[in-house]
Amino acid sequence: MPSRTELANAIRALSMDAVQAANSGHPGAPMGMADIAEVLWNDFLRHNPGDPRWFNRDRFVLSNGHGSMLLYSVLHLSGYDLPLEQLRNFRQMGYKTAGHPEVDLSIGVETTTGPLGQGIANAVGMALAEKILAARFNRPDFPLIDHHTYVFMGDGCMMEGISHEACSLAGTWRLGKLIALYDDNGISIDGEVSGWFTDDTPARFRAYGWQVIRDVDGHDPEEIRQAIETARAETSMPTLICCRTLIGYGSPNKQGTAATHGAPLGAEEIALVREHIGWPHPPFEVPQDIADAWDSRARGAQNQAQWQALFDDYRSRNPELAAELARRIDGDLPRDWATAADSVISAINSEAAAVATRKASLRCLEGFAPLLPELIGGSADLTGSNLTYWSGSKAVTGDDANGNYLYFGVREFGMAAIMNGLWLHGGIKPYGATFLTFSDYARNAIRMAALMQVPGVFVFTHDSIGLGEDGPTHQPIEHLASLRIIPNLHVWRPCDGVESAQAWRAALESTDAPNALVFTRQGLPHQTRDAAQIAAIARGGYVLRDCEGEPELILIATGSEVQIAAMARETLAAAGRRVRLVSMPCTSLFDSQDAAYRESVLPPGVRSRLAIEAGVSDFWYRYVGTDGGVIGIDRFGESAPAELLFEHFGFTVERICETALSLVVNN
């Protein structure tokens, strides 16, 4: 039977060889954390390489994602569908072994990590999901939802502000099945961290409400095992295990230095490593006895079979609960969802309420949320402003996880990354809210959601200078455009309750893209539509008001500016002009429509086009062309009542008409 050190050396060898073959990568972390990974994966981690999607598996997150070869090595060794060919082609085009892990459950990668700190935040979301689902579905003698979330994290993760946001919440929520193993090697890319990172990290985490196990020898398997046992025994708080390690452990000349952090060791040093650790095998060769000792497929299949038997018994005693859990695990919408959603939208249309779209959003939640018990979300300390707390909301707390509302506090970045973790765990549809201008704080987690195809719902209110007296610090100008250019993110800016409802529906039905729903503070009138127009909202852009024959002028508007554009159209029509008004609440969805539809809305022959939106103007030239015009805002706002601001910045009927007529004349 191979020793623990020999098993860990398999990780070291595969990692250094893969980085060398790629001539790129980070060998230091995998070599330094190999002993920790060996103990965790072989003694504690409950998973099934034969079914990576088994719902009650433990989740493992490599937050220090630059150490990706550690993850690929243990996945390969334990029996996942990640053959040596994938490791030999580390960081190469077309292979699953990217430089930083990219979520792929087929090979056991739970989340995309790379931007430091987001992995631990995702893990907080996963652990929170486990706790919420356990509170909802577990019954005496039936611990169906019962697994841990393990995280590897390094000094970089600890320095990133998001780790403070997420780990503080983890302590508040008392996530007792979250266990983080901190690779305390004192090295980052720039060298020894003592020059820029002198925090008392154990004290910090104790202050968050974590159990802290400090000064564990990260190269002593028995100390590591005892620490994880202690962590697992504590169920009322998360645990941080501080592991002292040598980065690049096993490299005679480079271990403990930044030289191993982000560059291949070199052929000469690798030869010395092989000699030093007693690994005489050629690159990418793992002896059969070591491979057999790592293989987790039989154990994983047995664990899953035991759980399945428990679930079958649970289903016989609790058929309705079991059916609901199975639906949520599969990610299916309720059977009557389409009919019920149609009814919600029809009711909102009939109400014809003239309200701020943030209030229309709350009305949508009141309609949709009772249909989707998996819908769980909250706000970054702006609940009363974002209007995200609906009548059926109940707060999730450390003492009672059987709720559906999350008070994130002033933690926009943490909120967004935790949302990603909630969705990645499964069984939950997350939403989270803040002011649009503070989307900047959350932007990288929103980007990661788009990259991972995680369909979270990002709710943003107070969407323009309509915010008013709070002034330019709180008035978003560039934010709509900057969010719209993120690939695979659908940004909605609805003009009334009906468009808000269609936006919410699209977001809740999405399976492969996040949605940003952008709402106003100020009241907006209801726009009348026929059934075809209501359906066309889902296409991202449609004709809201039309004229006889081909238009000579097209007005394009979103959100709060649709009302003023509609008024301008009426004025122009009264003057004998043929004017079409297009509402475009979601440009990316409009762009995805077939050419015939897009041209039916925006005929190529109509060159006189005017876009109106209270944000930067540049974005809209893709729709109006060089012959068209844009009424936007290309400077920061002012502190004043909203109605004065709109007049000050030229969002008036008079200016729209004047600009529109000049386009017609000049074209």
XYZ file of C-alpha atoms in Angstrom:
667
model
C 0.000 0.000 0.000
C 1.510 3.348 -1.001
C 2.215 5.867 1.731
C 0.321 9.137 2.027
C 3.419 10.968 0.870
C 3.607 8.836 -2.267
C -0.056 9.548 -2.990
C 0.542 13.285 -2.545
C 3.634 13.112 -4.726
C 1.449 11.955 -7.590
C -0.207 15.398 -7.441
C 3.174 17.129 -7.317
C 4.539 15.205 -10.261
C 1.477 15.595 -12.488
C 1.269 19.295 -11.678
C 4.900 20.181 -12.340
C 4.955 18.072 -15.501
C 1.798 19.658 -16.901
C 3.019 23.184 -16.218
C 6.363 22.337 -17.809
C 4.662 20.855 -20.884
C 2.546 23.986 -21.261
C 5.531 26.220 -20.480
C 2.991 28.198 -18.491
C 1.141 27.944 -15.199
C 1.483 27.799 -11.436
C 3.205 24.734 -9.957
C 3.780 26.187 -6.486
C 0.306 25.916 -4.983
C -0.397 22.348 -6.202
C 2.949 21.143 -4.874
C 2.487 22.972 -1.583
C -1.090 21.836 -0.990
C -0.700 18.266 -2.250
C -0.631 16.745 1.237
C -3.778 18.642 2.252
C -5.564 17.560 -0.917
C -4.568 13.923 -0.420
C -6.025 13.779 3.099
C -9.212 15.623 2.178
C -9.971 13.646 -0.965
C -9.031 10.212 0.310
C -10.354 10.428 3.893
C -13.277 12.824 3.867
C -14.665 14.019 0.559
C -17.952 12.306 -0.335
C -18.309 12.323 -4.080
C -18.854 9.955 -6.966
C -16.611 10.239 -10.028
C -19.107 8.008 -11.844
C -21.870 10.571 -11.329
C -20.384 14.032 -10.786
C -23.886 15.522 -10.530
C -24.961 13.417 -7.536
C -26.852 16.017 -5.549
C -25.703 15.133 -2.039
C -22.022 15.174 -2.932
C -19.626 17.330 -0.973
C -18.688 20.460 -2.903
C -15.030 21.273 -3.415
C -13.929 24.753 -4.510
C -10.385 25.705 -5.448
C -10.602 29.413 -4.667
C -6.924 29.946 -5.499
C -7.760 28.914 -9.036
C -4.280 29.555 -10.428
C -3.380 26.259 -8.736
C -5.651 24.489 -11.216
C -3.317 21.558 -11.782
C -3.953 20.444 -8.213
C -7.636 20.114 -9.051
C -7.076 18.449 -12.414
C -4.627 16.023 -10.815
C -6.990 14.867 -8.059
C -9.909 14.658 -10.475
C -7.869 12.464 -12.799
C -6.479 10.337 -9.992
C -9.816 9.768 -8.272
C -11.506 8.541 -11.435
C -13.314 11.409 -13.151
C -13.566 11.560 -16.927
C -10.337 13.496 -17.221
C -7.746 11.237 -18.875
C -4.015 11.886 -18.931
C -4.334 13.307 -22.426
C -6.172 16.256 -20.877
C -3.366 16.842 -18.374
C -0.696 16.549 -21.061
C -2.509 19.358 -22.876
C -2.887 21.665 -19.900
C -3.750 25.230 -20.983
C -4.183 24.206 -24.632
C -6.972 25.044 -27.056
C -9.902 22.635 -27.063
C -9.040 20.837 -23.817
C -10.897 20.921 -20.497
C -7.776 21.720 -18.500
C -7.849 25.492 -18.808
C -5.325 27.676 -17.039
C -7.936 28.468 -14.392
C -10.740 25.990 -13.671
C -13.936 26.489 -15.648
C -17.145 25.014 -14.301
C -17.839 21.612 -15.835
C -19.691 19.095 -13.701
C -18.970 16.337 -16.185
C -15.385 16.347 -14.897
C -16.112 17.470 -11.333
C -15.291 21.196 -11.552
C -17.927 22.924 -9.407
C -17.255 26.539 -10.316
C -15.034 28.814 -12.343
C -12.257 30.287 -10.244
C -9.408 32.572 -11.058
C -10.379 36.044 -9.866
C -9.194 35.571 -6.290
C -11.757 35.613 -3.529
C -14.733 34.679 -5.682
C -14.233 30.966 -5.075
C -14.673 31.328 -1.310
C -17.698 33.564 -1.937
C -19.194 30.941 -4.285
C -18.544 28.355 -1.573
C -20.427 30.458 0.971
C -23.365 30.402 -1.444
C -23.100 26.621 -1.823
C -22.968 26.070 1.929
C -25.907 28.436 2.389
C -27.878 26.505 -0.232
C -27.172 23.260 1.619
C -28.414 24.763 4.869
C -31.569 26.250 3.313
C -32.491 23.067 1.466
C -31.805 20.917 4.542
C -34.133 23.103 6.607
C -36.821 22.830 3.943
C -36.662 19.159 3.036
C -34.957 17.112 5.769
C -37.152 15.202 8.156
C -36.344 13.140 11.285
C -34.321 10.101 10.246
C -34.106 11.478 6.702
C -31.059 13.754 6.362
C -31.399 13.906 2.586
C -29.482 17.153 2.235
C -26.367 16.574 4.302
C -23.004 17.477 2.811
C -20.036 19.734 3.335
C -18.487 22.470 1.251
C -14.679 22.470 1.287
C -12.558 25.337 0.025
C -8.878 25.729 -0.662
C -7.769 29.354 -0.495
C -4.498 31.230 -0.413
C -3.056 34.535 0.696
C -4.447 36.264 -2.395
C -8.007 35.208 -1.571
C -7.516 36.516 1.951
C -6.364 39.902 0.678
C -9.274 40.425 -1.706
C -12.076 42.453 -0.146
C -14.716 40.003 -1.293
C -13.370 37.400 1.141
C -14.182 39.782 3.997
C -17.709 40.316 2.683
C -18.504 36.656 2.124
C -16.783 35.196 5.175
C -18.436 37.709 7.486
C -21.810 36.571 6.195
C -20.811 32.902 6.536
C -20.237 33.474 10.241
C -23.511 35.376 10.644
C -25.421 32.632 8.849
C -23.603 30.007 10.975
C -22.674 27.810 8.039
C -21.347 24.904 10.055
C -20.707 22.702 7.036
C -18.358 25.165 5.381
C -14.697 24.253 5.900
C -11.956 26.424 4.409
C -8.345 25.255 4.299
C -6.010 28.232 4.091
C -2.690 27.700 2.338
C -0.629 29.999 4.540
C 2.641 29.931 2.624
C 3.511 33.629 2.917
C 4.128 34.004 -0.813
C 2.263 35.822 -3.574
C 3.337 36.804 -7.077
C 5.376 39.761 -5.870
C 7.234 37.699 -3.279
C 7.026 37.420 0.496
C 3.702 38.866 1.652
C 5.141 40.267 4.873
C 5.588 43.561 3.075
C 1.896 43.987 2.273
C -0.139 41.415 4.198
C 0.320 41.456 7.949
C -3.263 40.768 9.045
C -3.918 38.538 12.019
C -6.014 36.252 9.857
C -7.040 33.793 12.598
C -8.253 36.691 14.746
C -10.138 38.120 11.794
C -12.021 34.907 11.239
C -12.741 34.415 14.923
C -14.283 37.891 14.853
C -16.483 36.762 11.953
C -17.836 33.930 14.107
C -15.710 31.113 12.657
C -14.003 28.273 14.438
C -10.294 28.693 13.721
C -7.739 25.890 13.825
C -4.344 27.501 13.505
C -0.754 26.433 12.960
C -1.495 23.117 11.264
C 1.524 21.605 9.545
C 0.277 21.424 5.974
C 2.772 18.669 5.193
C 1.812 16.409 8.112
C -1.091 14.166 7.053
C -2.043 13.297 10.614
C -2.270 16.932 11.706
C -4.335 17.697 8.638
C -6.647 14.757 9.306
C -7.177 15.750 12.941
C -7.905 19.343 11.940
C -10.556 18.293 9.419
C -12.107 15.957 11.996
C -12.323 18.867 14.433
C -13.846 21.061 11.749
C -16.483 18.486 10.891
C -17.420 18.067 14.541
C -18.322 21.758 14.822
C -21.757 22.268 13.262
C -22.713 25.702 14.587
C -20.072 27.751 12.796
C -17.831 27.529 9.724
C -14.222 26.516 10.202
C -10.955 27.958 8.952
C -7.995 25.576 9.051
C -4.740 27.524 8.813
C -2.154 25.286 7.164
C 1.494 26.298 7.192
C 3.025 25.120 3.921
C 6.020 25.608 1.670
C 5.012 26.777 -1.788
C 6.530 24.460 -4.379
C 7.180 21.796 -1.726
C 9.693 19.241 -2.981
C 11.674 21.613 -5.188
C 15.189 21.665 -3.678
C 16.170 25.092 -4.992
C 12.856 26.900 -5.376
C 10.453 25.756 -2.644
C 9.353 28.534 -0.341
C 10.001 31.226 -2.937
C 7.985 33.185 -5.485
C 9.977 31.425 -8.208
C 7.523 28.524 -7.998
C 4.395 30.660 -8.019
C 3.700 31.407 -11.635
C 6.327 29.817 -13.843
C 7.482 26.324 -14.807
C 10.211 24.900 -12.632
C 12.398 24.075 -15.629
C 13.613 20.665 -16.783
C 16.725 20.710 -14.603
C 14.825 21.547 -11.406
C 12.089 19.013 -12.190
C 14.749 16.318 -12.438
C 15.975 17.366 -8.995
C 12.403 17.281 -7.633
C 12.004 13.714 -8.853
C 15.158 12.724 -7.070
C 14.312 14.693 -3.931
C 10.779 13.275 -3.430
C 11.604 9.769 -4.645
C 9.518 9.843 -7.816
C 11.567 7.998 -10.467
C 8.706 7.738 -12.966
C 8.591 9.446 -16.364
C 6.356 12.500 -16.902
C 2.635 11.763 -16.646
C 3.186 8.203 -15.483
C 1.467 7.086 -12.272
C 2.322 3.597 -10.944
C -0.622 1.234 -10.836
C -0.589 0.781 -7.058
C -0.796 4.538 -6.545
C -3.511 4.870 -9.182
C -5.513 2.091 -7.500
C -5.169 3.731 -4.085
C -6.527 7.016 -5.455
C -9.459 5.507 -7.384
C -12.671 6.645 -5.667
C -15.205 5.233 -8.089
C -16.256 2.185 -6.068
C -16.495 4.146 -2.825
C -18.367 6.943 -4.545
C -20.886 4.574 -6.122
C -21.505 2.993 -2.732
C -22.068 6.376 -1.067
C -24.520 7.415 -3.732
C -26.356 4.081 -3.601
C -26.819 4.472 0.156
C -28.199 7.969 -0.355
C -30.496 6.809 -3.139
C -31.941 4.133 -0.850
C -32.567 6.829 1.749
C -34.238 9.010 -0.872
C -36.440 6.140 -2.048
C -37.619 5.547 1.515
C -38.148 9.286 1.963
C -40.228 9.396 -1.210
C -42.486 6.596 0.003
C -43.180 8.499 3.217
C -43.137 12.065 1.853
C -44.181 11.843 -1.799
C -45.031 15.520 -2.285
C -41.825 16.762 -0.697
C -39.788 14.240 -2.688
C -41.419 15.312 -5.952
C -40.737 18.966 -5.185
C -37.126 18.269 -4.287
C -36.622 16.202 -7.445
C -38.081 19.029 -9.544
C -35.746 21.547 -7.977
C -32.719 19.264 -8.337
C -33.533 18.849 -12.035
C -34.006 22.612 -12.418
C -37.468 22.205 -13.938
C -40.140 24.859 -13.698
C -43.479 23.834 -12.144
C -45.777 21.983 -14.514
C -48.316 24.829 -14.656
C -45.715 27.587 -14.842
C -46.495 28.866 -18.353
C -50.232 29.225 -17.718
C -49.700 30.786 -14.308
C -47.086 33.217 -15.651
C -49.437 34.256 -18.451
C -52.074 35.007 -15.824
C -49.676 37.169 -13.821
C -48.780 39.240 -16.875
C -52.422 39.523 -17.927
C -53.381 40.777 -14.467
C -50.605 43.375 -14.457
C -51.687 44.548 -17.899
C -55.297 44.857 -16.742
C -54.286 46.848 -13.674
C -52.606 49.403 -15.945
C -50.879 50.920 -12.944
C -48.851 54.101 -13.305
C -46.000 53.383 -10.903
C -42.229 53.368 -10.708
C -40.908 50.215 -12.306
C -39.255 49.269 -8.991
C -42.811 49.093 -7.607
C -43.888 47.193 -10.705
C -41.024 44.793 -9.973
C -42.394 44.167 -6.485
C -45.793 43.488 -8.055
C -44.080 40.940 -10.310
C -42.503 39.267 -7.301
C -45.899 39.065 -5.637
C -47.179 37.282 -8.727
C -44.261 35.027 -9.634
C -42.625 34.194 -6.303
C -45.510 32.079 -4.906
C -45.188 29.926 -8.026
C -41.458 29.298 -7.441
C -40.553 28.245 -3.897
C -36.946 27.901 -5.086
C -36.776 31.686 -5.596
C -34.531 33.067 -2.855
C -32.966 36.493 -2.780
C -32.556 39.813 -1.128
C -30.797 43.133 -1.178
C -27.474 44.711 -0.277
C -28.944 46.823 2.548
C -31.474 48.543 0.292
C -34.534 46.370 0.810
C -36.889 49.321 1.304
C -35.545 51.057 -1.792
C -35.084 48.083 -4.109
C -38.513 46.699 -3.074
C -37.391 43.090 -3.073
C -39.206 41.950 0.067
C -42.583 40.564 -1.009
C -45.472 39.540 1.242
C -44.331 35.905 1.430
C -40.746 36.744 2.306
C -39.109 35.301 5.407
C -35.539 36.088 6.399
C -32.901 33.386 6.493
C -30.960 33.610 9.750
C -28.227 31.695 11.470
C -30.828 30.069 13.726
C -33.523 29.497 11.116
C -32.564 28.726 7.534
C -36.103 27.811 6.474
C -36.655 31.127 4.732
C -36.389 32.792 1.353
C -35.012 36.279 1.971
C -31.366 37.242 2.430
C -30.158 40.406 4.093
C -26.737 40.769 2.475
C -25.776 44.008 4.176
C -23.607 46.512 2.298
C -21.821 43.818 0.311
C -22.664 44.121 -3.378
C -19.722 42.066 -4.650
C -20.176 39.392 -2.021
C -23.901 39.253 -2.740
C -23.393 38.660 -6.460
C -20.751 35.959 -5.968
C -22.815 34.236 -3.264
C -25.746 34.262 -5.693
C -23.559 32.416 -8.187
C -22.751 29.821 -5.535
C -26.426 29.385 -4.635
C -27.288 28.607 -8.231
C -24.251 26.385 -8.815
C -25.236 24.266 -5.818
C -28.625 23.589 -7.353
C -32.200 23.659 -6.076
C -32.313 27.467 -5.764
C -33.026 30.403 -8.087
C -31.257 33.442 -6.622
C -31.898 37.158 -7.020
C -30.103 40.095 -5.448
C -30.569 43.827 -5.607
C -28.826 47.183 -5.235
C -28.794 50.592 -6.926
C -27.666 50.512 -10.559
C -24.685 52.758 -9.880
C -23.376 50.199 -7.374
C -23.391 47.467 -9.987
C -19.761 48.538 -10.394
C -18.988 46.927 -7.049
C -20.531 43.638 -8.190
C -19.375 43.759 -11.783
C -16.773 40.999 -11.753
C -19.184 38.518 -10.161
C -21.809 39.492 -12.750
C -19.197 38.878 -15.431
C -18.435 35.483 -13.898
C -22.141 34.627 -13.914
C -22.262 35.406 -17.624
C -19.082 33.424 -18.294
C -20.369 30.415 -16.329
C -23.875 30.685 -17.834
C -25.345 31.029 -14.345
C -28.879 32.458 -14.740
C -29.056 34.587 -11.613
C -31.320 37.635 -11.468
C -29.523 40.902 -10.739
C -32.031 43.583 -9.758
C -30.934 47.209 -10.101
C -33.102 50.164 -9.161
C -32.685 53.955 -9.267
C -31.576 53.648 -12.843
C -30.824 57.195 -14.032
C -30.766 60.879 -13.194
C -34.341 60.154 -12.103
C -32.741 59.294 -8.785
C -32.738 63.028 -8.227
C -31.368 64.754 -5.178
C -28.823 62.097 -4.204
C -26.718 63.553 -6.978
C -24.074 62.343 -9.426
C -22.426 59.843 -7.056
C -25.643 57.853 -7.133
C -26.819 58.617 -10.664
C -25.757 55.937 -13.155
C -24.625 57.287 -16.504
C -22.316 54.728 -18.120
C -23.683 51.663 -16.336
C -26.333 50.512 -18.798
C -23.879 50.537 -21.682
C -21.114 48.878 -19.681
C -23.400 46.063 -18.575
C -24.793 45.596 -22.093
C -21.354 44.870 -23.521
C -20.786 41.903 -21.196
C -21.303 38.788 -23.369
C -24.178 36.510 -22.370
C -25.760 39.038 -20.007
C -29.298 40.193 -20.792
C -29.902 43.727 -19.567
C -33.561 44.756 -19.283
C -34.748 48.343 -18.859
C -38.547 48.149 -18.907
C -40.819 51.148 -19.367
C -43.830 50.013 -17.307
C -45.377 47.152 -15.354
C -46.011 44.912 -18.355
C -42.459 45.145 -19.660
C -41.241 44.606 -16.078
C -43.303 41.426 -15.866
C -41.956 40.116 -19.157
C -38.430 40.911 -17.992
C -38.940 39.024 -14.743
C -40.454 36.090 -16.595
C -37.563 35.902 -19.047
C -35.081 36.002 -16.176
C -36.873 33.265 -14.245
C -37.105 31.053 -17.324
C -33.467 31.534 -18.328
C -31.255 28.459 -18.132
C -27.944 29.669 -19.517
C -27.603 33.414 -19.017
C -27.950 35.881 -16.155
C -30.352 38.784 -16.434
C -29.976 42.314 -15.099
C -33.352 43.960 -14.442
C -33.052 47.741 -14.293
C -35.874 49.736 -12.689
C -36.804 53.357 -12.042
C -37.373 55.299 -8.867
C -39.829 57.687 -10.507
C -43.379 56.828 -11.571
C -44.106 55.898 -15.183
C -47.394 55.615 -17.077
C -48.823 52.334 -18.336
C -48.453 51.834 -22.081
C -51.384 50.246 -23.896
C -50.631 47.209 -26.051
C -52.387 44.447 -27.889
C -51.649 40.775 -27.264
C -49.085 40.585 -30.067
C -47.160 43.522 -28.644
C -47.161 42.008 -25.156
C -45.723 38.797 -26.603
C -43.157 40.751 -28.644
C -41.638 42.273 -25.505
C -39.874 38.931 -25.006
C -38.026 39.577 -28.283
C -36.190 42.498 -26.716
C -37.473 45.218 -29.032
C -40.804 45.843 -30.740
C -43.026 48.464 -32.303
C -44.970 50.165 -29.518
C -46.600 52.895 -31.631
C -46.759 52.946 -35.427
C -47.935 55.032 -38.331
C -49.686 54.484 -41.653
C -47.304 53.239 -44.298
C -43.546 53.252 -44.004
C -42.265 55.604 -41.304
C -40.079 58.543 -42.214
C -38.722 58.641 -38.688
C -38.132 56.018 -35.976
C -37.828 56.867 -32.294
C -36.098 54.244 -30.119
C -36.358 54.472 -26.354
C -36.077 52.419 -23.166
C -37.332 52.656 -19.618
C -38.411 56.049 -18.342
C -37.689 57.696 -21.677
C -40.385 55.722 -23.497
C -43.078 57.970 -22.037
C -41.449 61.172 -23.244
C -40.729 59.591 -26.627
C -44.403 58.601 -26.880
C -45.456 62.169 -26.155
C -43.036 63.473 -28.776
C -44.349 60.979 -31.306
C -47.902 62.222 -30.721
C -46.763 65.796 -31.306
C -44.938 64.863 -34.494
C -47.850 62.764 -35.734
C -50.206 65.665 -35.156
C -47.917 67.728 -37.376
C -48.347 65.182 -40.169
C -45.161 63.186 -39.679
C -45.058 59.413 -40.057
C -43.322 58.322 -36.870
C -42.738 54.871 -35.380
C -41.882 54.390 -31.709
C -39.798 51.339 -30.852
C -39.422 50.224 -27.264
C -36.230 48.238 -26.791
C -36.113 46.935 -23.226
C -33.414 44.307 -23.927
C -30.993 45.017 -26.757
C -29.169 41.664 -26.589
C -32.384 39.707 -27.080
C -33.382 41.974 -29.941
C -29.992 41.384 -31.534
C -30.538 37.619 -31.262
C -33.707 37.707 -33.362
C -33.652 36.740 -37.032
C -32.900 39.414 -39.581
C -36.463 39.470 -40.894
C -37.845 40.394 -37.488
C -35.168 42.993 -36.762
C -35.776 44.635 -40.121
C -39.534 44.611 -39.573
C -38.933 46.707 -36.463
C -36.080 48.841 -37.818
C -36.461 48.927 -41.644
C -33.023 49.455 -43.218
C -34.429 52.051 -45.577
C -35.447 54.366 -42.766
C -32.279 56.306 -42.051
C -33.798 58.931 -39.782
C -33.608 57.332 -36.381
C -33.391 58.922 -32.966
C -32.538 56.994 -29.778
C -33.507 58.446 -26.401
C -32.039 57.111 -23.158
C -30.786 58.761 -19.974
C -27.303 57.268 -20.227
C -24.186 57.511 -22.381
C -25.036 58.017 -26.024
C -22.294 56.034 -27.805
C -23.981 52.651 -27.373
C -26.996 53.637 -29.452
C -25.200 54.462 -32.699
C -25.221 50.749 -33.535
C -29.006 51.134 -33.983
C -29.329 54.651 -35.403
C -26.282 54.584 -37.689
C -24.208 57.534 -38.782
C -27.286 59.285 -40.186
C -29.208 59.049 -36.918
C -29.044 60.844 -33.608
C -29.013 60.135 -29.917
C -30.345 62.111 -27.002
C -28.369 60.834 -24.047
C -26.121 61.983 -21.215
C -22.368 62.129 -21.698
C -21.457 63.830 -18.444
C -22.148 63.204 -14.779
C -25.434 64.302 -13.277
C -26.484 66.913 -10.745
C -28.254 67.004 -7.404
C -31.773 68.278 -7.982
C -35.366 67.026 -8.205
C -35.767 64.479 -10.989
C -38.187 66.495 -13.088
C -35.777 69.431 -13.183
C -32.896 67.176 -14.113
C -34.694 65.660 -17.086
C -35.486 69.146 -18.372
C -31.934 70.343 -17.675
C -30.408 67.468 -19.632
C -32.735 67.919 -22.582
C -35.200 65.071 -22.123
C -38.156 67.120 -23.277
C -40.779 66.787 -25.973
C -39.528 69.981 -27.578
C -35.950 68.802 -27.917
C -36.955 65.378 -29.208
C -39.201 66.919 -31.840
C -36.594 69.467 -32.870
C -33.858 66.851 -33.166
C -36.133 64.405 -34.975
C -37.250 66.956 -37.550
C -33.665 67.969 -38.257
C -32.852 64.324 -38.987
C -35.747 64.047 -41.433
C -34.704 67.221 -43.206
C -31.038 66.288 -43.437
C -31.692 62.715 -44.592
